mmCIF file of C-alpha atoms and ligand atoms in Angstrom:
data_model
loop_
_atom_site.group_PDB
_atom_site.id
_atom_site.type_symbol
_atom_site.label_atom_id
_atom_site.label_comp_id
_atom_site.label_asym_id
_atom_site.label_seq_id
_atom_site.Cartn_x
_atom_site.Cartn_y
_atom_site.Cartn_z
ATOM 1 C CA UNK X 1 21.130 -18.939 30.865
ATOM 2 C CA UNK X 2 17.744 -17.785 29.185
ATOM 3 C CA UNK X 3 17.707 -19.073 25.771
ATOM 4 C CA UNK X 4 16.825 -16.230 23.182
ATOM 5 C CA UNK X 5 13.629 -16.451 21.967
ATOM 6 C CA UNK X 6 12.456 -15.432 18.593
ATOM 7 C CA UNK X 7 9.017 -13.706 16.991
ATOM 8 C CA UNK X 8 9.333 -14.114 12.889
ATOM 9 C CA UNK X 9 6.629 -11.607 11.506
ATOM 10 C CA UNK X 10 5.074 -13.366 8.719
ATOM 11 C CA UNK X 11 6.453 -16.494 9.356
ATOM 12 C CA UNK X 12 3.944 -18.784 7.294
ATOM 13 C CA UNK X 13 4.607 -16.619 4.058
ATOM 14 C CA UNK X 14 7.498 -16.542 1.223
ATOM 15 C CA UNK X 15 10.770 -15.624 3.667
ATOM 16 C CA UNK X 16 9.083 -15.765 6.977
ATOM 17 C CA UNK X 17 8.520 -19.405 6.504
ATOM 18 C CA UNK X 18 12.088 -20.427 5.906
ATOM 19 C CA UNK X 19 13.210 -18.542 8.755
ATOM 20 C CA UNK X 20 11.369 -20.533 11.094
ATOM 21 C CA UNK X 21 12.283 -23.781 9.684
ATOM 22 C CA UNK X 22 15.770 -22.874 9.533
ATOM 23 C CA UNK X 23 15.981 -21.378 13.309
ATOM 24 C CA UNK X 24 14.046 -24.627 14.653
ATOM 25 C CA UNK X 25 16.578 -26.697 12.992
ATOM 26 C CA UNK X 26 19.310 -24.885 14.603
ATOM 27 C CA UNK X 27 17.083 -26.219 17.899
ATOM 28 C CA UNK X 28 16.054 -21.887 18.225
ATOM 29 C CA UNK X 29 12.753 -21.236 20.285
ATOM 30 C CA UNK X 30 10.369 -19.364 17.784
ATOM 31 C CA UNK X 31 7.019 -17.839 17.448
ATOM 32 C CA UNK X 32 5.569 -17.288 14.705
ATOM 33 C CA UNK X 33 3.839 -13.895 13.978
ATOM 34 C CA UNK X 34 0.626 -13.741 11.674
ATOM 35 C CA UNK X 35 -3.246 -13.714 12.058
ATOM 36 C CA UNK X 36 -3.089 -17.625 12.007
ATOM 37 C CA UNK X 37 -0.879 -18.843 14.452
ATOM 38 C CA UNK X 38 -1.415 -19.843 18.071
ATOM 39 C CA UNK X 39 -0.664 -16.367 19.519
ATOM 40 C CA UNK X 40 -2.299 -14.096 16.862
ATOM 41 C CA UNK X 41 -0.504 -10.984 15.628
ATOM 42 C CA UNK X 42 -2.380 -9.304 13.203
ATOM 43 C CA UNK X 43 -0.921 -5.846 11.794
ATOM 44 C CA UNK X 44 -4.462 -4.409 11.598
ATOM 45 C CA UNK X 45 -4.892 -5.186 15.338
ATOM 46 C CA UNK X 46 -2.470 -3.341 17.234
ATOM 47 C CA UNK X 47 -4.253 -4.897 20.176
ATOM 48 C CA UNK X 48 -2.479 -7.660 19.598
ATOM 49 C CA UNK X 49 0.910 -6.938 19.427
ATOM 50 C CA UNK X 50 1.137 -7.365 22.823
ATOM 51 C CA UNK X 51 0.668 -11.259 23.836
ATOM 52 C CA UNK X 52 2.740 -11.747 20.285
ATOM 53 C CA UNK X 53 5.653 -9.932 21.975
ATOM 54 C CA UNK X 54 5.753 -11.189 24.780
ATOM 55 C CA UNK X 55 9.199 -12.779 25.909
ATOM 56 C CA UNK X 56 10.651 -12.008 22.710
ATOM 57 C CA UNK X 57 14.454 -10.941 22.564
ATOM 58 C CA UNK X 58 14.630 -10.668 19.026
ATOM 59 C CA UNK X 59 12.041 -10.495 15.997
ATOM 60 C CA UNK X 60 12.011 -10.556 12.168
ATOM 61 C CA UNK X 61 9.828 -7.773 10.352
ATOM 62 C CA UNK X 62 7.832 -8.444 7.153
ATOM 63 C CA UNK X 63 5.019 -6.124 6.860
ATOM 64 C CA UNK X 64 1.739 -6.890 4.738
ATOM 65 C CA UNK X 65 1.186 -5.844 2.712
ATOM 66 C CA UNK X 66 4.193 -3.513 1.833
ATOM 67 C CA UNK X 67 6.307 -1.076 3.474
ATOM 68 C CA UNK X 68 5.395 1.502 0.551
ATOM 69 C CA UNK X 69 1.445 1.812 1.455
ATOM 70 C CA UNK X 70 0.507 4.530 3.172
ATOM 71 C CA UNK X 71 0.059 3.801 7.208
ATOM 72 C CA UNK X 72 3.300 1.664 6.948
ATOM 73 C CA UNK X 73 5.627 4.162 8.967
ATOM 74 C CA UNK X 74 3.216 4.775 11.434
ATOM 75 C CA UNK X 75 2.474 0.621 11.821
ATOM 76 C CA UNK X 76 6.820 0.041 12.285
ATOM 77 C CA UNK X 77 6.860 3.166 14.650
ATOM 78 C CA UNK X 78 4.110 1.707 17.359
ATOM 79 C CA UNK X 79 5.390 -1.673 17.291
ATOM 80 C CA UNK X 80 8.772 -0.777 17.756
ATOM 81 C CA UNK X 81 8.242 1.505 20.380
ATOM 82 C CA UNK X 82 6.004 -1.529 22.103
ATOM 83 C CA UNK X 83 9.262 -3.750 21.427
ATOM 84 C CA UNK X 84 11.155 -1.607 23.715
ATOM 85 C CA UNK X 85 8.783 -1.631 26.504
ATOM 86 C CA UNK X 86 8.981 -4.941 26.370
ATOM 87 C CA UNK X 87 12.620 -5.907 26.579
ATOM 88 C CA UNK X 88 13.194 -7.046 22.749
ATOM 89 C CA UNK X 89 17.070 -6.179 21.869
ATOM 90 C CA UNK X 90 17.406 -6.578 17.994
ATOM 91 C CA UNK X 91 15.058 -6.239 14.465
ATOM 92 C CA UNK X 92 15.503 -7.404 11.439
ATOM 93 C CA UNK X 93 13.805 -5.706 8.683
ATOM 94 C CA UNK X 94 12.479 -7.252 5.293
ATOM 95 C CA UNK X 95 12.685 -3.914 2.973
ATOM 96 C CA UNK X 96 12.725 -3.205 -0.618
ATOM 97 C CA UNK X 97 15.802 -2.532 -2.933
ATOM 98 C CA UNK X 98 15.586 1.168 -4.398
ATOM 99 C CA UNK X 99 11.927 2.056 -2.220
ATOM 100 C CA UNK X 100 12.102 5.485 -1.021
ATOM 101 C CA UNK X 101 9.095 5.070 1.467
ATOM 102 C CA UNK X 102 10.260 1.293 2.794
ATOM 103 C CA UNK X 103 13.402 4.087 3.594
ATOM 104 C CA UNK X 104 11.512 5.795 5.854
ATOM 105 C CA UNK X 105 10.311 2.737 7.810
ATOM 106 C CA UNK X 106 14.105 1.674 7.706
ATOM 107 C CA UNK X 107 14.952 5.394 9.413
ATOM 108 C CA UNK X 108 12.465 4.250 12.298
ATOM 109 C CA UNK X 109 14.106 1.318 12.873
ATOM 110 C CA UNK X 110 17.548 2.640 12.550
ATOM 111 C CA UNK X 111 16.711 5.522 15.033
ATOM 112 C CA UNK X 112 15.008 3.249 17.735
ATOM 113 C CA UNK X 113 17.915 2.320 19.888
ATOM 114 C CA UNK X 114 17.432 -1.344 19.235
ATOM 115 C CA UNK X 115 20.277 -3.293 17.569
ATOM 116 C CA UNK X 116 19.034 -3.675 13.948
ATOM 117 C CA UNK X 117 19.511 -5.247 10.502
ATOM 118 C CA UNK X 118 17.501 -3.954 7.412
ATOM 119 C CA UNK X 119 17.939 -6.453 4.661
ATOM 120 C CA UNK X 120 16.490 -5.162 1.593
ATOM 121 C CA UNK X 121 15.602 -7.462 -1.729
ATOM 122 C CA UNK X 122 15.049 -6.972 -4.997
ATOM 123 C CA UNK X 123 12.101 -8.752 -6.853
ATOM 124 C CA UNK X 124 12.194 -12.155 -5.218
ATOM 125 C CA UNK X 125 12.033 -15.219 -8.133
ATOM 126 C CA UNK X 126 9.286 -16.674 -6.086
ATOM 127 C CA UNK X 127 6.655 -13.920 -7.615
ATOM 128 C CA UNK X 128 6.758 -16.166 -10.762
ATOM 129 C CA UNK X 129 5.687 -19.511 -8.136
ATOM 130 C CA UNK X 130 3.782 -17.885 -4.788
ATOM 131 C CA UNK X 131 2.649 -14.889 -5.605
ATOM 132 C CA UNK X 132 0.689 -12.744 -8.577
ATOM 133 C CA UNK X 133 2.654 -13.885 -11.545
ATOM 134 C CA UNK X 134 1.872 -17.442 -11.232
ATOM 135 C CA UNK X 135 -1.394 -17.256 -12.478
ATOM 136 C CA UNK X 136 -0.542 -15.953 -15.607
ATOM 137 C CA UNK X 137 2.193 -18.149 -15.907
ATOM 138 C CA UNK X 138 -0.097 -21.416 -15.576
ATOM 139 C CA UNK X 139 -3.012 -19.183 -18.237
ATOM 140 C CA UNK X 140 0.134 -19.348 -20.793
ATOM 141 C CA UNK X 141 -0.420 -15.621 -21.614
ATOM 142 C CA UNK X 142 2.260 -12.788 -19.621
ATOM 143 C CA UNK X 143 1.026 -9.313 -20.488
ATOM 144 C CA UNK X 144 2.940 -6.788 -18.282
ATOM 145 C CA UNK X 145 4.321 -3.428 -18.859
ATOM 146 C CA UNK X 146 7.797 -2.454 -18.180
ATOM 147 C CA UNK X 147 9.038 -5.306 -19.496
ATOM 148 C CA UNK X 148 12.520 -3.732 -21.243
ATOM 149 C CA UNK X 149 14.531 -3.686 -17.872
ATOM 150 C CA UNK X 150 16.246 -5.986 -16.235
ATOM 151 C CA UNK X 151 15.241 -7.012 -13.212
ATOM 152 C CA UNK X 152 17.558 -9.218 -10.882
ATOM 153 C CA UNK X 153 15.546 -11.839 -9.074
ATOM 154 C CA UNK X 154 16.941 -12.890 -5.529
ATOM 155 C CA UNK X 155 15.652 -16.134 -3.989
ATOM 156 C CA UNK X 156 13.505 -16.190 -0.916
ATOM 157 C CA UNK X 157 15.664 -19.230 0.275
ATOM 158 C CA UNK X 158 19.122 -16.489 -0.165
ATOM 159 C CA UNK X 159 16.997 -13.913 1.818
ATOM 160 C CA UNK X 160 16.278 -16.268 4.488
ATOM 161 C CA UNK X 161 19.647 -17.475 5.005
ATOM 162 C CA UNK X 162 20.827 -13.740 5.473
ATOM 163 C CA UNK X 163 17.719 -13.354 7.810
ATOM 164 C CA UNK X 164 18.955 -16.242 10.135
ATOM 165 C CA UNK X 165 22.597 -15.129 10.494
ATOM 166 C CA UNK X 166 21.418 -11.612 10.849
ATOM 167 C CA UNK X 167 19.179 -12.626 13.901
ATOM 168 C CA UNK X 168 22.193 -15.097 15.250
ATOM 169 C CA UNK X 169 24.992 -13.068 15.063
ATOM 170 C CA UNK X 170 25.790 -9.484 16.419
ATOM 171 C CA UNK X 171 28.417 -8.852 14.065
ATOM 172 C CA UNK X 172 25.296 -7.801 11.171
ATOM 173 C CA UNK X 173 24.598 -5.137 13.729
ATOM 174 C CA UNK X 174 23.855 -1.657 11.887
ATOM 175 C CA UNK X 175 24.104 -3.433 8.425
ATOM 176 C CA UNK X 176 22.080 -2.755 5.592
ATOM 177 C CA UNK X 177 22.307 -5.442 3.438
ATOM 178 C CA UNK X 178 21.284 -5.598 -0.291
ATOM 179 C CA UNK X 179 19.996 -8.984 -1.885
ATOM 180 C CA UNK X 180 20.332 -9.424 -5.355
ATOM 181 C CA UNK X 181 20.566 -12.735 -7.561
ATOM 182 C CA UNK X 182 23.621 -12.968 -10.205
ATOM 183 C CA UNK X 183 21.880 -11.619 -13.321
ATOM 184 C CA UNK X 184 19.115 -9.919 -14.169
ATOM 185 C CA UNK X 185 16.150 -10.678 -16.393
ATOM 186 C CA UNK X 186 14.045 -8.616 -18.449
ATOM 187 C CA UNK X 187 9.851 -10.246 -18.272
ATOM 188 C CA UNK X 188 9.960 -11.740 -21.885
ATOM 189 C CA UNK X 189 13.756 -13.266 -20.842
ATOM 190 C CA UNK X 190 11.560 -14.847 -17.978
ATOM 191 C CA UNK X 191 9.318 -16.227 -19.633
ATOM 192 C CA UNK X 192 11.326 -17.832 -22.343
ATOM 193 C CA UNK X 193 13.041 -19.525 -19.801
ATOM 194 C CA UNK X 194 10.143 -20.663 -18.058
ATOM 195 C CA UNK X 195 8.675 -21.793 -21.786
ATOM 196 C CA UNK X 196 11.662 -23.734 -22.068
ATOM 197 C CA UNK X 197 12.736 -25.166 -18.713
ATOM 198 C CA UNK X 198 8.628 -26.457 -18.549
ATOM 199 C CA UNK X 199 8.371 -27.227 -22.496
ATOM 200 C CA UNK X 200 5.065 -25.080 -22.853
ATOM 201 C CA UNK X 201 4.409 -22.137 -24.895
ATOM 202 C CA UNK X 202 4.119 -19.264 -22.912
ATOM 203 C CA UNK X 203 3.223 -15.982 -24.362
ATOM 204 C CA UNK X 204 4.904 -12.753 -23.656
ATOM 205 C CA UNK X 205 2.701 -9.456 -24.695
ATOM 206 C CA UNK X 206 3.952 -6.199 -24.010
ATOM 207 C CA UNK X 207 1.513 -3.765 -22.694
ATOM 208 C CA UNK X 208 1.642 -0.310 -21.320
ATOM 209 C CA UNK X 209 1.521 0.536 -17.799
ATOM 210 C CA UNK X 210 -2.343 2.311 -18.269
ATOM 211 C CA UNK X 211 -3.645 -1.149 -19.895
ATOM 212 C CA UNK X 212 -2.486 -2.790 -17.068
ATOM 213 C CA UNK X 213 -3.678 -1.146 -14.600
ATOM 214 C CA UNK X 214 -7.142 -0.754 -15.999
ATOM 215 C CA UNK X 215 -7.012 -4.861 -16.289
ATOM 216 C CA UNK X 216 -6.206 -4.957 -12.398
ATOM 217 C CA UNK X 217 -9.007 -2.487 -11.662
ATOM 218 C CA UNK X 218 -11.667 -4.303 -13.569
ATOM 219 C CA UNK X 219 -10.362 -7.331 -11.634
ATOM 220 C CA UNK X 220 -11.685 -7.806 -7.699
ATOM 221 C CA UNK X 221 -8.460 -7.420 -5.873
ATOM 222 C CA UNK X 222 -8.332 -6.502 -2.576
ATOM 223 C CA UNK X 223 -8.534 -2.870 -1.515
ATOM 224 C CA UNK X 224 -4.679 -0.768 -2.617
ATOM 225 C CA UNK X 225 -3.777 -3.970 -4.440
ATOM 226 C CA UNK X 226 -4.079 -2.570 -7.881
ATOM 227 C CA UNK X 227 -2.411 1.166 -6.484
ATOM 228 C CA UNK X 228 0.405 -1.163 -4.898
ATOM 229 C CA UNK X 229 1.593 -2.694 -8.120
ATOM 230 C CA UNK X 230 1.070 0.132 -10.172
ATOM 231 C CA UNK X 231 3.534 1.530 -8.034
ATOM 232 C CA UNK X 232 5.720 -1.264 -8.332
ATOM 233 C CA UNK X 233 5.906 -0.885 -11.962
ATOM 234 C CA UNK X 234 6.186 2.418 -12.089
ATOM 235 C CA UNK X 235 8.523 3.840 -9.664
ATOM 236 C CA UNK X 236 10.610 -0.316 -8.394
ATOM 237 C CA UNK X 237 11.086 -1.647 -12.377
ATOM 238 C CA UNK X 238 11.897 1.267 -13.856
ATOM 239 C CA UNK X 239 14.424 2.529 -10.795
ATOM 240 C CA UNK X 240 17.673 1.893 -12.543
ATOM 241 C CA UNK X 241 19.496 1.534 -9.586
ATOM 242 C CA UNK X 242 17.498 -1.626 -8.959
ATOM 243 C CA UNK X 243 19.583 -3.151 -12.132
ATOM 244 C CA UNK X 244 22.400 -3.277 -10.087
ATOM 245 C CA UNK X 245 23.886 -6.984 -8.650
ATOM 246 C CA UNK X 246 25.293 -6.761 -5.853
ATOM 247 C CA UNK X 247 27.689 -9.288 -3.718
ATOM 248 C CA UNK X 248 26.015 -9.013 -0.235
ATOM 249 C CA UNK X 249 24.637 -12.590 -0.246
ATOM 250 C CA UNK X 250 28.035 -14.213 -0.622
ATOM 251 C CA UNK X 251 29.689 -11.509 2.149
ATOM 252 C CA UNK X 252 26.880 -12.795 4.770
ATOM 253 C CA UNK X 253 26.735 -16.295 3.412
ATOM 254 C CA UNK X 254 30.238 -17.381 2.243
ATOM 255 C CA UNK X 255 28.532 -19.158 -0.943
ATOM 256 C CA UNK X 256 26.846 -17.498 -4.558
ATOM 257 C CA UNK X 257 23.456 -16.754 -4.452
ATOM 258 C CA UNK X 258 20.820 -18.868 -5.943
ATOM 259 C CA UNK X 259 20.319 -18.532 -9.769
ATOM 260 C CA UNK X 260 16.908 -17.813 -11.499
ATOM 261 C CA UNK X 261 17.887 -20.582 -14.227
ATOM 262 C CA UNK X 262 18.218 -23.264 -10.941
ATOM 263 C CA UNK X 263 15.370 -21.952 -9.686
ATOM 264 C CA UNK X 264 13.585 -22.002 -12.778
ATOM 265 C CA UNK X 265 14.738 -25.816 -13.355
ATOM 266 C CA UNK X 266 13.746 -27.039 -9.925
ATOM 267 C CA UNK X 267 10.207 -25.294 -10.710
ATOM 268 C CA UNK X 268 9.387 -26.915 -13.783
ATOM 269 C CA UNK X 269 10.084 -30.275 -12.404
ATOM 270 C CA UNK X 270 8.058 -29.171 -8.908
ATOM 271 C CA UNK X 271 5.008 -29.081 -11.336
ATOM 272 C CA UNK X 272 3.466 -25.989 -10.221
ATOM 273 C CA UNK X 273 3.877 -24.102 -13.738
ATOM 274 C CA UNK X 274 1.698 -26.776 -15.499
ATOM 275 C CA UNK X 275 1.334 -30.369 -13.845
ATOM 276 C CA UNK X 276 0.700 -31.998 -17.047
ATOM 277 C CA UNK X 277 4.155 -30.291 -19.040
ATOM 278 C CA UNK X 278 7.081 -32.451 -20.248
ATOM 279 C CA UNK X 279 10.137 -31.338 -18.364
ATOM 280 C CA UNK X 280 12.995 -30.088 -20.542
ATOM 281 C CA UNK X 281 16.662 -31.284 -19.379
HETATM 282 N N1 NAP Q 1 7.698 -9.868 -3.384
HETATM 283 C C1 NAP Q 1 8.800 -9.177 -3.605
HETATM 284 O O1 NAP Q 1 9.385 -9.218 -4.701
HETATM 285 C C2 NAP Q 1 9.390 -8.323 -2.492
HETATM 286 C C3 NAP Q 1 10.622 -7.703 -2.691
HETATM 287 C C4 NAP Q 1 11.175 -6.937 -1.658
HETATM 288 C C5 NAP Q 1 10.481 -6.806 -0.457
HETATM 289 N N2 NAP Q 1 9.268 -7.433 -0.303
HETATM 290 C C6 NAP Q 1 8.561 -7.262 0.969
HETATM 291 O O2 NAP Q 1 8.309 -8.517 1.535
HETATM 292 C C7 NAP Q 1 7.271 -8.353 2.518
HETATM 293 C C8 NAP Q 1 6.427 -9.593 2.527
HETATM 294 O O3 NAP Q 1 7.248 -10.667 2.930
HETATM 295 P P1 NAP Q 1 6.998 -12.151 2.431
HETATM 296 O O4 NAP Q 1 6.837 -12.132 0.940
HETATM 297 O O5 NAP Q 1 8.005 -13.001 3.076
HETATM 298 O O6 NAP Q 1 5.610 -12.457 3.083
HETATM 299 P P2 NAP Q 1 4.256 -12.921 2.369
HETATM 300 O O7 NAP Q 1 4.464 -14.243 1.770
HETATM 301 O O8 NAP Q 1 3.721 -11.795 1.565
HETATM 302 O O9 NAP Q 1 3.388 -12.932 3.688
HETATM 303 C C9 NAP Q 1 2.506 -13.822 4.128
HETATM 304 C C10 NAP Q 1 2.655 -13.863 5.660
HETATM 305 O O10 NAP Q 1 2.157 -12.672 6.252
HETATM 306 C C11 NAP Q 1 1.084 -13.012 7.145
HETATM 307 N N3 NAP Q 1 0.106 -11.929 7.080
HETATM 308 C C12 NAP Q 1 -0.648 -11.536 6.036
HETATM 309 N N4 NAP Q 1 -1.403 -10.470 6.372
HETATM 310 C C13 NAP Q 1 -1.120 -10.185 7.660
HETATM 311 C C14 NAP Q 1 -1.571 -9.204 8.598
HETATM 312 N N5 NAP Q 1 -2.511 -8.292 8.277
HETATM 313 N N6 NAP Q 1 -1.055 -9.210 9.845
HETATM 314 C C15 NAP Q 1 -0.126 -10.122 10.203
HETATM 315 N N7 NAP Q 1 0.351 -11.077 9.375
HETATM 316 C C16 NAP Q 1 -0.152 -11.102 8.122
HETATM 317 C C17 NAP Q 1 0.574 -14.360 6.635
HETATM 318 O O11 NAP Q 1 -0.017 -15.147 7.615
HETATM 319 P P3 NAP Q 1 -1.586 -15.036 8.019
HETATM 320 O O12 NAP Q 1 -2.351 -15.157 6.734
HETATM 321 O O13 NAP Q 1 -1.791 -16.159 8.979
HETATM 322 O O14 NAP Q 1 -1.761 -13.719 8.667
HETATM 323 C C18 NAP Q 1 1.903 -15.012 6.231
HETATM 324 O O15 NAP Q 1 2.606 -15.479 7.391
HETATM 325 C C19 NAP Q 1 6.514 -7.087 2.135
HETATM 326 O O16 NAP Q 1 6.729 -6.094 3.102
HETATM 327 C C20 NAP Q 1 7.161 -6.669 0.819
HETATM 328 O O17 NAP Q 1 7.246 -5.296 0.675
HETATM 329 C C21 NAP Q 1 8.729 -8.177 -1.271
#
C-alpha cells in the first residue's frame, strides 16, 4: 500500500517545525513547504506550487504572513484548487481565534470538497521567544497598547500536537478546533512573570495604540508589517471573544494544555530572555 505522504507549509517556522519532527518520528514521509527547502514553495511564486505538491495526499497550511492581509483568500483559493488537480485528499488549516478575514480563507477550504481541519489559535506564548516581542523583552523595556485584556496564550508545541492527529486521523474531519492555553494574561501580567521567572527587571509602559504604531512606522519593517499588527491590536486583543478558554486541546489530545507559567519557567532557564540572568526557582 502507498504510504501517505505529507507537505507541512511552513514547516521550518513556530508550528510547522514541530509538525515535521513529530510526523518523522512517527516514521511519516514529509516535505517540507517554504522558500528554503529542497523543493521550494514560495507563496509569492505560485509557479511553484506545483513540484511542492507533487505526490502529496495530505498538507498542513500556514500562510505568511497572515491569513488577515489582503491577497490571502485569493492565495488559499489557487492552491487549493491546484491540490485537487493533483490528487491531495485532506488540509489542515493554521487560522486565527476571533479573525473575521482568516474566516473567509477557512470558508474556501471548507467549501473545496477536500476533507479538512481548520485549527484556529489564539496568541501563541512563543511571540514572547520567536517572534516580535522578544526583542523588547531582552531591551528590558515592553511598551504596547492594549495591554488591559487578557489574552490566553496557547503553546506552539499544543498546536502542533492537534496538527499531527488532525492530519493522522479521519475522525477530525470537518472540525474546527479552537486552541487556547488555561488562563489568560494581560501584557504587564506577562511581563511580571517573565521579570520574575528570569530575575531581571523588565519594564511594562502602557502606550496607546497611535504611539505605537507611529514607533513601528518610523522603524524599517517589512512592507504591511506595521498595518498587520496594528490590526492585531486593534481588532484580535481587543475581540472579547478571544478571552475565552476553551477545552479543545484536551478533547483532541487527552492531556491539559501547556501553561504560560511552564513555559515561562523552561524559557528563563533556555537563556534566550537574557543569557547572563540568575534563574529564579
Ligand atoms: N503568532 C500568533 O500568535 C498566531 C496566532 C494564530 C495564528 N497565527 C498564524 O500562524 C501562521 C504562521 O505560522 P507559524 O507561526 O507556524 O509560522 P512562522 O514561524 O511565522 O513561519 C515561518 C515559516 O514560513 C516559511 N515562509 C516564510 N515566508 C514564506 C513565503 N513567502 N512562502 C513560503 N514559506 C514562507 C518559512 O520558511 P522560509 O523562510 O524558508 O520560506 C518558515 O518555514 C500565520 O498565518 C498566522 O496568521 C499566528
Amino acid at each position: 500500500m502507498k504510504k501517505t505522504k505529507f507537505l507541512i507549509i511552513g514547516g521550518t517556522g513556530k508550528t510547522g517545525r514541530k509538525v515535521v519532527e513529530s510526523l518523522r518520528v512517527l516514521n511519516q514521509e514529509v516535505r517540507v513547504g517554504s522558500r528554503g527547502a529542497e523543493i521550494p514553495f514560495d507563496w509569492d511564486n505560485p509557479k511553484t506550487w506545483d513540484d511542492a505538491l507533487n505526490g502529496i495526499d495530505k498538507m498542513y497550511i500556514t500562510f505568511q504572513p497572515d491569513l488577515a492581509v489582503p491577497g490571502a483568500k485569493d492565495a488559499i483559493e489557487a492552491l487549493v484548487n491546484l491540490a485537487k488537480t493533483k490528487g491531495v485528499q485532506k488540509v489542515v488549516l493554521l487560522s486565527g481565534k476571533g479573525e473575521q478575514e482568516a474566516e473567509r480563507c477557512e470558508a474556501v477550504i471548507m467549501n473545496s470538497g477536500l476533507d479538512y481541519t481548520i485549527v484556529r489559535a489564539n496568541w501563541f506564548m512563543q511571540n514572547f521567544s520567536e517572534s516580535f516581542l522578544l526583542d523588547p523583552i531582552v531591551q528590558g523595556v515592553v511598551a504596547l497598547p492594549m495591554y488591559q485584556y487578557k489574552v490566553p496564550y496557547v503553546d506552539t508545541g499544543d498546536i502542533a500536537d492537534v496538527v499531527v492527529e488532525s492530519l493522522l486521523h479521519e475522525e477530525h474531519n470537518g472540525k474546527i478546533y479552537q486552541l487556547t492555553g488555561p488562563e489568560g494574561y494581560t501584557f504587564p501580567e506577562v511581563v511580571e512573570l517573565i521579570a520574575e521567572r528570569t530575575g531581571r527587571e523588565i519594564e511594562f509602559v502602557p502606550i496607546s495604540l497611535e504611539d505605537y504604531v507611529k514607533v513601528l512606522n518610523s522603524m524599517d519593517l517589512p512592507e504591511g508589517y506595521s498595518w498587520l499588527l496594528e490590526y492585531l491590536f486593534s481588532h484580535i486583543i481587543t475581540n472579547l471573544s478571544n478571552e475565552e478558554i476553551t477545552d479543545d486541546i484536551e478533547l483532541v489530545l487527552k492531556r491539559k494544555p501547556r501553561s504560560f507559567s511552564d513555559f515561562a519557567t523552561e524559557m528563563a532557564h533556555s537563556g534566550i530572555w537574557n543569557a547572563t540572568a540568575t534563574i529564579s526557582e
